[in-house]
């Protein structure tokens, strides 16, 4: 009987102890919430001035609208990360840094993307080096590399032209073409990317039948030697066939098998 009474007495004590612990946690987190809420809505975090840095193509108004930034509003009504993500959705914005200083000053620093390629589909779509569509223009830009063979029918401004695993070979080729060691950056007029082969045209009008997407580095190294030789010797070249037989062939006034020509000139 005494044991039963002891158990009955222990239960309320145990319950009261748990209740006290729970109450303390509840009060603690409630205070934290109230403090954070008060800070976020305090006049100290009211936006009084906004400085936008690094933008040349993107208008200030577009950046402020995307980031929901407005003088007179509370900065922390929307989280900083959400504002940054919204600003980085602007097609020309590559990176955004956002800071708030006591006194109400907001500083927005952005880095912009630059067009490098263009694809024609009614309008001319400008593409950056990471293959993001930046904008569409009515007229063609003469200083950009034309890309043919890439379907962008279902894409819009801000999308990337390459997404699937099947585009990896094309992406690798375009990245290699920009490598300074091949001396092709700025010296190509257009690139055609088909499913299994690719073709380039230089600014001098030489058509390069590059062939498959295999052995890209080796073929580009060989191509550089050929183009350097054409430039140094003044050979009349109309096209270069990189995978025609064992050795590349240069077509001009007369066909030249590059390795045979280079070997005979070395002997002389």
mmCIF file of C-alpha atoms in Angstrom:
data_model
loop_
_atom_site.group_PDB
_atom_site.id
_atom_site.type_symbol
_atom_site.label_atom_id
_atom_site.label_comp_id
_atom_site.label_asym_id
_atom_site.label_seq_id
_atom_site.Cartn_x
_atom_site.Cartn_y
_atom_site.Cartn_z
ATOM 1 C CA UNK A 1 0.000 0.000 0.000
ATOM 2 C CA UNK A 2 2.781 2.400 0.907
ATOM 3 C CA UNK A 3 4.611 1.569 -2.362
ATOM 4 C CA UNK A 4 1.517 2.461 -4.380
ATOM 5 C CA UNK A 5 1.201 5.792 -2.581
ATOM 6 C CA UNK A 6 4.842 6.568 -3.295
ATOM 7 C CA UNK A 7 4.335 5.887 -7.007
ATOM 8 C CA UNK A 8 1.283 8.134 -7.088
ATOM 9 C CA UNK A 9 3.277 10.922 -5.428
ATOM 10 C CA UNK A 10 6.228 10.510 -7.838
ATOM 11 C CA UNK A 11 4.078 10.864 -10.963
ATOM 12 C CA UNK A 12 2.851 14.422 -10.277
ATOM 13 C CA UNK A 13 6.364 15.474 -9.309
ATOM 14 C CA UNK A 14 7.782 14.057 -12.538
ATOM 15 C CA UNK A 15 5.021 15.722 -14.546
ATOM 16 C CA UNK A 16 5.636 19.068 -12.857
ATOM 17 C CA UNK A 17 9.375 18.797 -13.603
ATOM 18 C CA UNK A 18 8.725 18.095 -17.296
ATOM 19 C CA UNK A 19 6.208 20.929 -17.424
ATOM 20 C CA UNK A 20 8.714 23.365 -15.911
ATOM 21 C CA UNK A 21 11.394 22.368 -18.424
ATOM 22 C CA UNK A 22 8.962 22.714 -21.316
ATOM 23 C CA UNK A 23 7.758 26.077 -20.037
ATOM 24 C CA UNK A 24 11.289 27.397 -19.782
ATOM 25 C CA UNK A 25 12.099 26.340 -23.346
ATOM 26 C CA UNK A 26 8.853 27.853 -24.596
ATOM 27 C CA UNK A 27 9.546 31.157 -22.840
ATOM 28 C CA UNK A 28 13.154 31.166 -24.070
ATOM 29 C CA UNK A 29 12.260 30.608 -27.730
ATOM 30 C CA UNK A 30 9.366 33.038 -27.493
ATOM 31 C CA UNK A 31 11.745 35.730 -26.278
ATOM 32 C CA UNK A 32 14.177 34.929 -29.094
ATOM 33 C CA UNK A 33 11.345 35.178 -31.631
ATOM 34 C CA UNK A 34 10.174 38.485 -30.208
ATOM 35 C CA UNK A 35 13.688 39.916 -30.233
ATOM 36 C CA UNK A 36 14.299 38.847 -33.848
ATOM 37 C CA UNK A 37 10.885 40.147 -34.869
ATOM 38 C CA UNK A 38 11.553 43.477 -33.167
ATOM 39 C CA UNK A 39 14.982 43.803 -34.775
ATOM 40 C CA UNK A 40 13.743 42.931 -38.277
ATOM 41 C CA UNK A 41 10.942 45.478 -38.057
ATOM 42 C CA UNK A 42 12.910 48.097 -36.222
ATOM 43 C CA UNK A 43 13.388 51.536 -37.729
ATOM 44 C CA UNK A 44 17.124 50.766 -37.636
ATOM 45 C CA UNK A 45 16.647 48.476 -40.665
ATOM 46 C CA UNK A 46 14.609 50.900 -42.730
ATOM 47 C CA UNK A 47 16.078 51.478 -46.210
ATOM 48 C CA UNK A 48 17.126 55.111 -46.611
ATOM 49 C CA UNK A 49 19.582 54.932 -49.506
ATOM 50 C CA UNK A 50 20.389 52.380 -52.267
ATOM 51 C CA UNK A 51 23.652 52.275 -54.227
ATOM 52 C CA UNK A 52 23.930 49.961 -57.264
ATOM 53 C CA UNK A 53 27.463 49.198 -58.495
ATOM 54 C CA UNK A 54 28.844 47.255 -61.468
ATOM 55 C CA UNK A 55 25.882 47.566 -63.838
ATOM 56 C CA UNK A 56 26.237 48.880 -67.363
ATOM 57 C CA UNK A 57 23.761 46.836 -69.411
ATOM 58 C CA UNK A 58 21.204 46.176 -66.679
ATOM 59 C CA UNK A 59 19.171 49.196 -65.633
ATOM 60 C CA UNK A 60 19.178 50.219 -61.981
ATOM 61 C CA UNK A 61 15.363 50.130 -61.913
ATOM 62 C CA UNK A 62 15.313 46.511 -63.097
ATOM 63 C CA UNK A 63 17.726 45.467 -60.348
ATOM 64 C CA UNK A 64 15.735 47.258 -57.632
ATOM 65 C CA UNK A 65 12.478 45.812 -58.925
ATOM 66 C CA UNK A 66 13.846 42.261 -59.014
ATOM 67 C CA UNK A 67 15.300 42.579 -55.505
ATOM 68 C CA UNK A 68 12.167 44.286 -54.119
ATOM 69 C CA UNK A 69 14.349 47.132 -52.872
ATOM 70 C CA UNK A 70 12.660 50.444 -52.173
ATOM 71 C CA UNK A 71 13.540 53.433 -50.040
ATOM 72 C CA UNK A 72 11.318 53.604 -46.968
ATOM 73 C CA UNK A 73 10.738 49.853 -46.667
ATOM 74 C CA UNK A 74 12.264 47.430 -44.149
ATOM 75 C CA UNK A 75 15.293 45.596 -45.482
ATOM 76 C CA UNK A 76 14.597 42.344 -43.644
ATOM 77 C CA UNK A 77 10.954 42.050 -44.687
ATOM 78 C CA UNK A 78 12.412 39.722 -47.321
ATOM 79 C CA UNK A 79 15.469 37.597 -46.618
ATOM 80 C CA UNK A 80 18.768 38.698 -48.105
ATOM 81 C CA UNK A 81 19.228 35.377 -49.921
ATOM 82 C CA UNK A 82 15.832 35.683 -51.589
ATOM 83 C CA UNK A 83 16.680 39.159 -52.839
ATOM 84 C CA UNK A 84 20.020 37.960 -54.252
ATOM 85 C CA UNK A 85 18.459 34.964 -56.008
ATOM 86 C CA UNK A 86 15.822 37.201 -57.575
ATOM 87 C CA UNK A 87 18.438 39.663 -58.870
ATOM 88 C CA UNK A 88 20.587 36.840 -60.282
ATOM 89 C CA UNK A 89 17.617 35.674 -62.363
ATOM 90 C CA UNK A 90 18.136 38.735 -64.549
ATOM 91 C CA UNK A 91 19.750 37.313 -67.681
ATOM 92 C CA UNK A 92 22.744 39.691 -67.748
ATOM 93 C CA UNK A 93 23.534 39.339 -64.027
ATOM 94 C CA UNK A 94 26.296 36.843 -63.327
ATOM 95 C CA UNK A 95 26.757 37.426 -59.600
ATOM 96 C CA UNK A 96 25.225 39.655 -56.940
ATOM 97 C CA UNK A 97 26.437 40.797 -53.536
ATOM 98 C CA UNK A 98 24.000 42.607 -51.238
ATOM 99 C CA UNK A 99 24.797 44.372 -47.980
ATOM 100 C CA UNK A 100 22.926 46.550 -45.488
ATOM 101 C CA UNK A 101 24.712 49.072 -43.310
ATOM 102 C CA UNK A 102 23.405 50.657 -40.130
ATOM 103 C CA UNK A 103 21.933 53.992 -41.015
ATOM 104 C CA UNK A 104 19.820 52.473 -43.779
ATOM 105 C CA UNK A 105 22.303 52.278 -46.658
ATOM 106 C CA UNK A 106 21.950 49.305 -49.043
ATOM 107 C CA UNK A 107 24.795 48.452 -51.432
ATOM 108 C CA UNK A 108 24.120 46.185 -54.422
ATOM 109 C CA UNK A 109 27.236 44.978 -56.271
ATOM 110 C CA UNK A 110 26.773 42.957 -59.431
ATOM 111 C CA UNK A 111 29.008 41.483 -62.120
ATOM 112 C CA UNK A 112 27.511 41.301 -65.578
ATOM 113 C CA UNK A 113 27.694 38.630 -68.234
ATOM 114 C CA UNK A 114 29.128 39.525 -71.637
ATOM 115 C CA UNK A 115 27.850 38.221 -74.984
ATOM 116 C CA UNK A 116 30.272 35.941 -76.813
ATOM 117 C CA UNK A 117 28.090 33.893 -79.208
ATOM 118 C CA UNK A 118 24.949 34.606 -81.186
ATOM 119 C CA UNK A 119 22.267 32.332 -82.642
ATOM 120 C CA UNK A 120 19.752 33.452 -85.220
ATOM 121 C CA UNK A 121 16.099 32.458 -84.826
ATOM 122 C CA UNK A 122 14.111 35.265 -86.417
ATOM 123 C CA UNK A 123 15.932 37.630 -84.033
ATOM 124 C CA UNK A 124 19.582 37.332 -83.060
ATOM 125 C CA UNK A 125 19.986 35.789 -79.597
ATOM 126 C CA UNK A 126 23.088 36.816 -77.684
ATOM 127 C CA UNK A 127 24.750 34.067 -75.625
ATOM 128 C CA UNK A 128 27.468 34.412 -72.990
ATOM 129 C CA UNK A 129 30.511 32.158 -72.526
ATOM 130 C CA UNK A 130 28.539 29.963 -70.108
ATOM 131 C CA UNK A 131 25.880 29.459 -72.807
ATOM 132 C CA UNK A 132 23.139 31.539 -71.168
ATOM 133 C CA UNK A 133 20.750 33.479 -73.420
ATOM 134 C CA UNK A 134 21.140 37.168 -72.558
ATOM 135 C CA UNK A 135 18.818 39.001 -74.940
ATOM 136 C CA UNK A 136 17.376 39.078 -78.460
ATOM 137 C CA UNK A 137 18.233 41.797 -80.986
ATOM 138 C CA UNK A 138 16.790 42.646 -84.380
ATOM 139 C CA UNK A 139 20.197 43.243 -85.950
ATOM 140 C CA UNK A 140 23.269 41.043 -86.109
ATOM 141 C CA UNK A 141 26.386 41.793 -84.069
ATOM 142 C CA UNK A 142 29.534 41.641 -86.170
ATOM 143 C CA UNK A 143 31.946 40.940 -83.302
ATOM 144 C CA UNK A 144 30.286 37.747 -81.961
ATOM 145 C CA UNK A 145 30.844 34.106 -82.921
ATOM 146 C CA UNK A 146 27.866 32.660 -84.816
ATOM 147 C CA UNK A 147 26.611 29.235 -83.746
ATOM 148 C CA UNK A 148 24.568 27.077 -86.109
ATOM 149 C CA UNK A 149 22.924 23.708 -85.534
ATOM 150 C CA UNK A 150 21.690 24.377 -81.981
ATOM 151 C CA UNK A 151 17.922 24.270 -81.436
ATOM 152 C CA UNK A 152 16.626 27.056 -79.180
ATOM 153 C CA UNK A 153 12.945 26.935 -80.201
ATOM 154 C CA UNK A 154 11.659 26.143 -76.699
ATOM 155 C CA UNK A 155 14.083 28.402 -74.842
ATOM 156 C CA UNK A 156 13.632 31.920 -73.502
ATOM 157 C CA UNK A 157 15.822 34.752 -72.254
ATOM 158 C CA UNK A 158 17.776 33.574 -69.202
ATOM 159 C CA UNK A 159 17.793 29.895 -70.211
ATOM 160 C CA UNK A 160 20.925 27.915 -71.061
ATOM 161 C CA UNK A 161 21.230 26.554 -74.603
ATOM 162 C CA UNK A 162 22.908 23.335 -73.438
ATOM 163 C CA UNK A 163 21.300 21.262 -70.692
ATOM 164 C CA UNK A 164 21.362 17.563 -71.436
ATOM 165 C CA UNK A 165 24.137 15.012 -71.137
ATOM 166 C CA UNK A 166 24.044 14.606 -74.906
ATOM 167 C CA UNK A 167 25.427 18.121 -75.347
ATOM 168 C CA UNK A 168 28.632 17.474 -73.420
ATOM 169 C CA UNK A 169 30.776 16.965 -76.539
ATOM 170 C CA UNK A 170 29.571 20.233 -78.080
ATOM 171 C CA UNK A 171 30.210 22.108 -74.825
ATOM 172 C CA UNK A 172 33.721 20.646 -74.553
ATOM 173 C CA UNK A 173 34.524 21.673 -78.124
ATOM 174 C CA UNK A 174 33.323 25.267 -77.646
ATOM 175 C CA UNK A 175 35.323 25.562 -74.424
ATOM 176 C CA UNK A 176 38.473 24.276 -76.133
ATOM 177 C CA UNK A 177 38.028 26.714 -79.027
ATOM 178 C CA UNK A 178 38.395 29.575 -76.523
ATOM 179 C CA UNK A 179 41.724 28.306 -75.188
ATOM 180 C CA UNK A 180 44.435 30.813 -76.068
ATOM 181 C CA UNK A 181 46.949 28.085 -76.919
ATOM 182 C CA UNK A 182 45.099 27.302 -80.159
ATOM 183 C CA UNK A 183 44.966 30.973 -81.241
ATOM 184 C CA UNK A 184 41.364 30.564 -82.436
ATOM 185 C CA UNK A 185 39.658 32.912 -79.986
ATOM 186 C CA UNK A 186 38.615 35.926 -82.030
ATOM 187 C CA UNK A 187 39.755 34.284 -85.269
ATOM 188 C CA UNK A 188 36.599 32.267 -85.959
ATOM 189 C CA UNK A 189 33.545 33.663 -87.695
ATOM 190 C CA UNK A 190 31.112 30.792 -87.159
ATOM 191 C CA UNK A 191 30.784 27.269 -85.758
ATOM 192 C CA UNK A 192 28.257 24.689 -86.911
ATOM 193 C CA UNK A 193 27.508 21.964 -84.364
ATOM 194 C CA UNK A 194 25.728 18.922 -85.736
ATOM 195 C CA UNK A 195 25.045 15.726 -83.816
ATOM 196 C CA UNK A 196 28.171 13.908 -84.966
ATOM 197 C CA UNK A 197 30.357 16.464 -86.776
ATOM 198 C CA UNK A 198 31.285 20.137 -86.596
ATOM 199 C CA UNK A 199 32.463 22.785 -89.055
ATOM 200 C CA UNK A 200 34.154 26.167 -88.518
ATOM 201 C CA UNK A 201 34.723 29.196 -90.720
ATOM 202 C CA UNK A 202 37.605 31.551 -89.944
ATOM 203 C CA UNK A 203 37.431 35.321 -90.275
ATOM 204 C CA UNK A 204 39.646 34.870 -93.362
ATOM 205 C CA UNK A 205 36.961 32.699 -94.964
ATOM 206 C CA UNK A 206 38.670 29.310 -94.590
ATOM 207 C CA UNK A 207 36.150 26.524 -94.001
ATOM 208 C CA UNK A 208 37.384 23.917 -91.541
ATOM 209 C CA UNK A 209 35.720 20.513 -91.707
ATOM 210 C CA UNK A 210 36.625 19.526 -88.162
ATOM 211 C CA UNK A 211 34.749 16.213 -88.248
ATOM 212 C CA UNK A 212 33.813 14.242 -85.158
ATOM 213 C CA UNK A 213 34.031 15.323 -81.525
ATOM 214 C CA UNK A 214 36.810 12.833 -80.833
ATOM 215 C CA UNK A 215 40.473 13.743 -80.185
ATOM 216 C CA UNK A 216 39.551 17.422 -79.871
ATOM 217 C CA UNK A 217 42.812 18.611 -78.310
ATOM 218 C CA UNK A 218 44.994 16.739 -80.802
ATOM 219 C CA UNK A 219 43.046 18.006 -83.812
ATOM 220 C CA UNK A 220 43.030 21.604 -82.561
ATOM 221 C CA UNK A 221 46.796 21.469 -81.975
ATOM 222 C CA UNK A 222 47.267 20.203 -85.535
ATOM 223 C CA UNK A 223 44.860 22.811 -86.868
ATOM 224 C CA UNK A 224 46.876 25.594 -85.236
ATOM 225 C CA UNK A 225 50.040 24.363 -86.978
ATOM 226 C CA UNK A 226 48.216 24.308 -90.319
ATOM 227 C CA UNK A 227 46.763 27.809 -89.926
ATOM 228 C CA UNK A 228 50.134 29.180 -88.803
ATOM 229 C CA UNK A 229 51.773 27.606 -91.858
ATOM 230 C CA UNK A 230 49.123 29.065 -94.187
ATOM 231 C CA UNK A 231 49.653 32.509 -92.680
ATOM 232 C CA UNK A 232 53.448 32.352 -92.775
ATOM 233 C CA UNK A 233 53.750 30.948 -96.304
ATOM 234 C CA UNK A 234 50.849 32.788 -97.910
ATOM 235 C CA UNK A 235 49.274 29.590 -99.238
ATOM 236 C CA UNK A 236 45.884 29.984 -100.875
ATOM 237 C CA UNK A 237 43.572 27.912 -98.665
ATOM 238 C CA UNK A 238 39.829 27.575 -99.132
ATOM 239 C CA UNK A 239 39.107 24.673 -96.812
ATOM 240 C CA UNK A 240 40.777 22.262 -94.419
ATOM 241 C CA UNK A 241 39.640 18.673 -94.027
ATOM 242 C CA UNK A 242 40.760 17.400 -90.626
ATOM 243 C CA UNK A 243 39.542 13.809 -90.975
ATOM 244 C CA UNK A 244 39.998 13.094 -94.687
ATOM 245 C CA UNK A 245 42.277 10.085 -94.662
ATOM 246 C CA UNK A 246 45.277 9.710 -92.395
ATOM 247 C CA UNK A 247 46.368 13.345 -92.596
ATOM 248 C CA UNK A 248 44.500 16.675 -92.850
ATOM 249 C CA UNK A 249 44.118 18.120 -96.348
ATOM 250 C CA UNK A 250 44.251 21.799 -97.275
ATOM 251 C CA UNK A 251 42.219 22.660 -100.380
ATOM 252 C CA UNK A 252 43.160 25.712 -102.407
ATOM 253 C CA UNK A 253 44.607 26.204 -105.847
ATOM 254 C CA UNK A 254 45.870 22.692 -105.389
ATOM 255 C CA UNK A 255 45.196 20.145 -102.690
ATOM 256 C CA UNK A 256 47.883 19.811 -100.054
ATOM 257 C CA UNK A 257 48.290 16.929 -97.655
ATOM 258 C CA UNK A 258 49.661 18.892 -94.738
ATOM 259 C CA UNK A 259 52.106 16.363 -93.316
ATOM 260 C CA UNK A 260 53.612 15.503 -96.714
ATOM 261 C CA UNK A 261 53.984 19.191 -97.601
ATOM 262 C CA UNK A 262 55.594 20.070 -94.281
ATOM 263 C CA UNK A 263 58.003 17.126 -94.493
ATOM 264 C CA UNK A 264 59.150 17.987 -98.058
ATOM 265 C CA UNK A 265 59.671 21.648 -97.138
ATOM 266 C CA UNK A 266 61.772 20.563 -94.163
ATOM 267 C CA UNK A 267 64.009 18.412 -96.344
ATOM 268 C CA UNK A 268 64.634 21.311 -98.738
#
